[in-house]
Short mmCIF file of C-alpha atoms and ligand atoms in Angstrom, two decimals:
data_model
loop_
_atom_site.label_atom_id
_atom_site.label_comp_id
_atom_site.label_asym_id
_atom_site.label_seq_id
_atom_site.Cartn_x
_atom_site.Cartn_y
_atom_site.Cartn_z
CA MET U 248 -0.03 0.00 0.04
CA LYS U 249 1.16 3.56 -0.74
CA HIS U 250 0.69 5.22 2.61
CA GLY U 251 0.82 9.00 3.07
CA LEU U 252 1.64 10.51 6.51
CA PHE U 253 0.62 14.14 7.11
CA GLY U 254 1.65 15.49 10.52
CA GLY U 255 0.80 18.91 11.85
CA THR U 256 -0.74 20.89 14.72
CA PHE U 257 -4.02 21.41 12.77
CA ASP U 258 -4.95 24.29 15.04
CA PRO U 259 -7.28 24.63 13.16
CA PRO U 260 -7.25 22.49 9.99
CA HIS U 261 -7.84 24.60 6.95
CA VAL U 262 -8.43 24.17 3.19
CA GLY U 263 -4.61 24.52 2.53
CA HIS U 264 -4.06 21.27 4.42
CA LEU U 265 -6.80 19.41 2.53
CA MET U 266 -5.77 20.70 -0.82
CA MET U 267 -2.14 19.81 -0.48
CA ALA U 268 -3.01 16.33 0.80
CA GLU U 269 -5.38 15.79 -2.08
CA VAL U 270 -2.84 16.88 -4.66
CA ALA U 271 -0.28 14.57 -3.04
CA ARG U 272 -2.73 11.67 -3.16
CA GLU U 273 -3.54 12.24 -6.81
CA SER U 274 0.00 12.84 -7.89
CA LEU U 275 1.43 9.78 -6.21
CA ASN U 276 -1.59 7.49 -6.31
CA LEU U 277 -1.63 7.09 -2.56
CA ASP U 278 -4.01 4.54 -1.18
CA VAL U 279 -4.45 6.40 2.09
CA VAL U 280 -3.32 9.56 3.86
CA ASP U 281 -3.16 9.64 7.66
CA PHE U 282 -3.55 13.10 9.14
CA ILE U 283 -1.52 12.93 12.41
CA PRO U 284 -2.16 15.70 14.93
CA ALA U 285 0.95 16.35 17.03
CA ASN U 286 0.68 16.09 20.82
CA ILE U 287 3.48 18.59 21.45
CA PRO U 288 5.17 19.88 18.26
CA PRO U 289 8.88 20.24 18.91
CA HIS U 290 9.03 23.58 17.01
CA LYS U 291 6.08 24.99 19.00
CA LEU U 292 7.28 24.27 22.60
CA GLY U 293 5.62 26.62 25.12
CA GLN U 294 2.99 27.83 22.63
CA HIS U 295 -0.64 27.46 23.57
CA VAL U 296 -2.42 24.94 21.34
CA GLN U 297 -6.08 23.97 21.41
CA SER U 298 -6.92 20.67 23.11
CA ALA U 299 -6.16 17.31 21.51
CA THR U 300 -9.92 16.52 21.78
CA LEU U 301 -10.94 19.62 19.79
CA ARG U 302 -8.17 19.24 17.16
CA VAL U 303 -9.21 15.56 16.57
CA LYS U 304 -12.88 16.47 16.29
CA MET U 305 -12.03 19.22 13.77
CA LEU U 306 -9.83 16.88 11.78
CA GLU U 307 -12.34 14.00 11.74
CA THR U 308 -14.88 16.44 10.39
CA ALA U 309 -12.47 17.89 7.87
CA VAL U 310 -11.63 14.53 6.29
CA ALA U 311 -15.12 13.10 6.50
CA GLN U 312 -15.86 13.73 2.86
CA PHE U 313 -12.46 12.39 1.66
CA PRO U 314 -12.55 8.57 1.43
CA PHE U 315 -8.76 8.20 1.26
CA PHE U 316 -8.09 10.42 4.32
CA ARG U 317 -7.98 9.20 7.93
CA VAL U 318 -7.02 10.66 11.32
CA SER U 319 -4.38 8.88 13.36
CA THR U 320 -4.08 9.71 17.11
CA ILE U 321 -0.75 7.82 17.44
CA GLU U 322 1.21 10.91 18.56
CA LEU U 323 -1.51 11.94 21.07
CA GLU U 324 -1.56 8.49 22.61
CA ARG U 325 2.24 8.41 22.83
CA GLN U 326 2.17 11.72 24.79
CA GLY U 327 5.23 13.96 25.14
CA ILE U 328 7.01 15.79 22.38
CA SER U 329 5.99 14.46 18.97
CA TYR U 330 9.00 13.51 16.93
CA THR U 331 8.25 12.35 13.39
CA ILE U 332 10.89 9.61 13.49
CA ASP U 333 9.20 7.93 16.41
CA THR U 334 5.82 7.97 14.56
CA VAL U 335 7.34 6.71 11.31
CA ARG U 336 9.18 3.92 13.05
CA ALA U 337 5.92 2.78 14.76
CA ILE U 338 3.83 2.97 11.58
CA SER U 339 6.49 1.27 9.57
CA ALA U 340 6.75 -1.60 12.15
CA GLU U 341 2.95 -2.03 12.07
CA ASN U 342 2.77 -1.83 8.28
CA PRO U 343 5.98 -3.41 7.01
CA GLU U 344 4.68 -3.86 3.45
CA ASP U 345 3.71 -0.21 3.06
CA GLU U 346 5.67 2.38 1.14
CA LEU U 347 5.59 5.51 3.30
CA PHE U 348 5.27 9.07 1.98
CA LEU U 349 5.79 12.00 4.32
CA LEU U 350 3.78 15.10 3.36
CA VAL U 351 5.24 18.47 4.29
CA GLY U 352 4.78 22.10 3.41
CA ALA U 353 7.80 24.01 2.10
CA ASP U 354 8.37 25.70 5.52
CA MET U 355 8.73 22.26 7.16
CA LEU U 356 10.88 20.99 4.31
CA LYS U 357 13.37 23.80 4.96
CA ASP U 358 13.42 22.82 8.58
CA LEU U 359 14.13 19.17 7.93
CA PRO U 360 17.87 19.14 8.71
CA HIS U 361 16.97 20.05 12.31
CA TRP U 362 14.54 17.17 12.81
CA LYS U 363 15.53 14.29 15.20
CA GLU U 364 17.36 11.47 13.50
CA ILE U 365 16.80 12.92 10.14
CA ASP U 366 19.19 10.49 8.32
CA GLU U 367 17.10 7.49 9.54
CA LEU U 368 13.89 9.29 8.86
CA LEU U 369 14.90 9.93 5.25
CA ALA U 370 15.77 6.30 4.84
CA LEU U 371 12.22 5.31 5.77
CA VAL U 372 10.06 7.74 3.77
CA THR U 373 9.72 9.57 0.51
CA VAL U 374 9.33 13.28 1.30
CA VAL U 375 6.50 14.99 -0.59
CA ALA U 376 6.62 18.74 -0.43
CA ALA U 377 4.02 21.40 -1.25
CA PRO U 378 4.78 25.04 -2.05
CA ARG U 379 4.23 27.74 0.53
CA PRO U 380 4.76 31.48 -0.04
CA GLY U 381 8.22 32.91 0.68
CA ILE U 382 10.11 29.68 0.13
CA LEU U 383 11.84 28.58 -3.01
CA LEU U 384 10.60 25.03 -2.97
CA GLN U 385 12.59 23.43 -5.82
CA GLU U 386 15.82 25.02 -4.65
CA THR U 387 15.20 23.83 -1.10
CA ALA U 388 14.55 20.30 -2.31
CA ASP U 389 17.61 20.36 -4.51
CA ALA U 390 19.77 21.50 -1.62
CA LEU U 391 18.45 18.80 0.67
CA GLN U 392 18.94 16.19 -2.00
CA LYS U 393 22.60 17.26 -2.27
CA GLN U 394 22.98 17.17 1.52
CA TYR U 395 21.29 13.81 1.99
CA GLY U 396 22.22 11.61 -0.98
CA HIS U 397 19.82 8.80 0.03
CA ALA U 398 16.76 11.14 0.34
CA ARG U 399 13.86 10.52 -2.01
CA MET U 400 11.97 13.70 -2.67
CA VAL U 401 8.90 14.75 -4.70
CA VAL U 402 7.86 18.35 -5.21
CA LEU U 403 4.17 18.86 -5.80
CA SER U 404 2.90 20.95 -8.65
CA MET U 405 0.23 23.26 -7.28
CA PRO U 406 -0.31 26.92 -6.61
CA GLU U 407 0.97 28.41 -3.30
CA LEU U 408 -2.01 28.77 -0.99
CA ASP U 409 -1.23 31.62 1.33
CA ILE U 410 -3.27 30.36 4.25
CA SER U 411 -2.06 29.43 7.74
CA SER U 412 -3.66 28.35 10.99
CA THR U 413 -1.85 31.32 12.61
CA TRP U 414 -3.68 33.80 10.45
CA LEU U 415 -7.08 32.02 11.11
CA ARG U 416 -6.48 32.11 14.84
CA GLU U 417 -5.64 35.82 14.68
CA ARG U 418 -8.80 36.49 12.73
CA MET U 419 -10.86 34.52 15.31
CA ARG U 420 -9.27 36.53 18.10
CA ASN U 421 -10.53 39.66 16.29
CA ARG U 422 -13.99 38.25 15.78
CA LEU U 423 -13.55 38.06 11.99
CA ARG U 424 -14.95 35.31 9.80
CA VAL U 425 -12.74 32.40 8.88
CA ASP U 426 -15.45 29.89 7.83
CA PRO U 427 -14.72 30.25 4.04
CA LEU U 428 -11.20 28.82 4.70
CA LEU U 429 -12.29 26.02 7.05
CA PRO U 430 -13.16 22.49 5.61
CA ALA U 431 -16.89 21.78 5.60
CA GLY U 432 -18.34 21.39 9.06
CA VAL U 433 -15.27 22.60 11.00
CA ALA U 434 -16.79 26.01 11.93
CA GLU U 435 -19.80 24.25 13.42
CA VAL U 436 -17.46 21.94 15.49
CA ILE U 437 -15.70 25.02 16.92
CA LEU U 438 -19.03 26.71 17.72
CA ARG U 439 -20.38 23.51 19.38
CA GLU U 440 -17.23 22.71 21.34
CA GLY U 441 -16.40 26.31 22.25
CA GLY U 442 -12.87 26.49 20.97
CA TYR U 443 -10.81 29.57 20.30
CA ARG U 444 -12.78 31.71 22.76
CA ASN U 445 -14.43 34.03 20.19
CA GLY U 446 -15.34 31.33 17.72
CA PRO U 447 -15.05 31.18 13.95
CA VAL U 448 -17.71 33.65 12.94
CA SER U 449 -18.55 37.28 13.74
P1 LIG I 214 0.58 27.47 12.11
O1 LIG I 214 0.29 28.76 11.32
O2 LIG I 214 -0.19 27.35 13.36
O3 LIG I 214 2.07 27.19 12.16
P2 LIG I 214 0.04 25.87 9.67
O4 LIG I 214 -0.94 26.59 8.88
O5 LIG I 214 1.50 25.96 9.18
O6 LIG I 214 -0.04 26.27 11.23
P3 LIG I 214 0.35 23.11 10.51
O7 LIG I 214 -0.74 22.34 11.19
O8 LIG I 214 1.48 23.57 11.39
O9 LIG I 214 -0.38 24.40 9.77
O10 LIG I 214 0.88 22.41 9.22
C1 LIG I 214 0.87 21.08 9.08
C2 LIG I 214 1.58 20.79 7.71
O11 LIG I 214 0.82 21.35 6.62
C3 LIG I 214 2.98 21.39 7.58
O12 LIG I 214 3.82 20.49 6.89
C4 LIG I 214 2.73 22.67 6.79
O13 LIG I 214 3.91 23.09 6.09
C5 LIG I 214 1.63 22.21 5.90
N1 LIG I 214 0.80 23.32 5.45
C6 LIG I 214 0.06 24.12 6.24
N2 LIG I 214 -0.56 25.06 5.52
C7 LIG I 214 -0.24 24.82 4.23
C8 LIG I 214 -0.56 25.57 2.98
N3 LIG I 214 -1.34 26.60 2.93
N4 LIG I 214 -0.01 25.02 1.83
C9 LIG I 214 0.79 23.88 1.91
N5 LIG I 214 1.12 23.24 3.02
C10 LIG I 214 0.62 23.71 4.18
#
């Protein structure tokens, strides 16, 4: 099975996440993509993040209309800081036949050399990178390929979608609408569960 792994904070999930996962799935013919909410993202230590419960509910709703997408709570169950190598090792051990594809945005691709046990991680997955504004994606991928000869890397062909969870959180703080950029049903989940204090709509 061609198995996509898409980690993130998903605070909240937005249409950029869904679109990049869908383009990855189509381009590489993935059988499944696991969306994996981080328990504690190593690059966001000390930052306030919405509860795991709310993030899982939002993600479950976000992927509901996408038959190839699933939500994996592996990092939430493991607790502690969420290192991708630990997740990939566990998934690889459970699915030894699967070919693993790690989906990342260009910002995360750039950060890859700082990830825990990056050499081992690159031996276990093909990295699939999506463009994000402000980062030269192909150049970044080429540089990484040079640095890590054994890396397998795919650059997705899609427009840069200048959307981030940070911007959506800021808009919610200011009581501005974000629902056009949330996957179907996610605004209702936030309203029902009472996340983000001010909620998703004005
Ligand atoms: P924040 O603004 O809170 O840092 P984010 O919007 O970057 O959040 P994350 O949940 O941190 O979202 O991202 C999960 C993964 O999705 C990362 O690999 C990130 O690069 C990628 N990603 C997020 N938004 C986009 C986007 N608009 N286009 C392509 N990839 C994206």
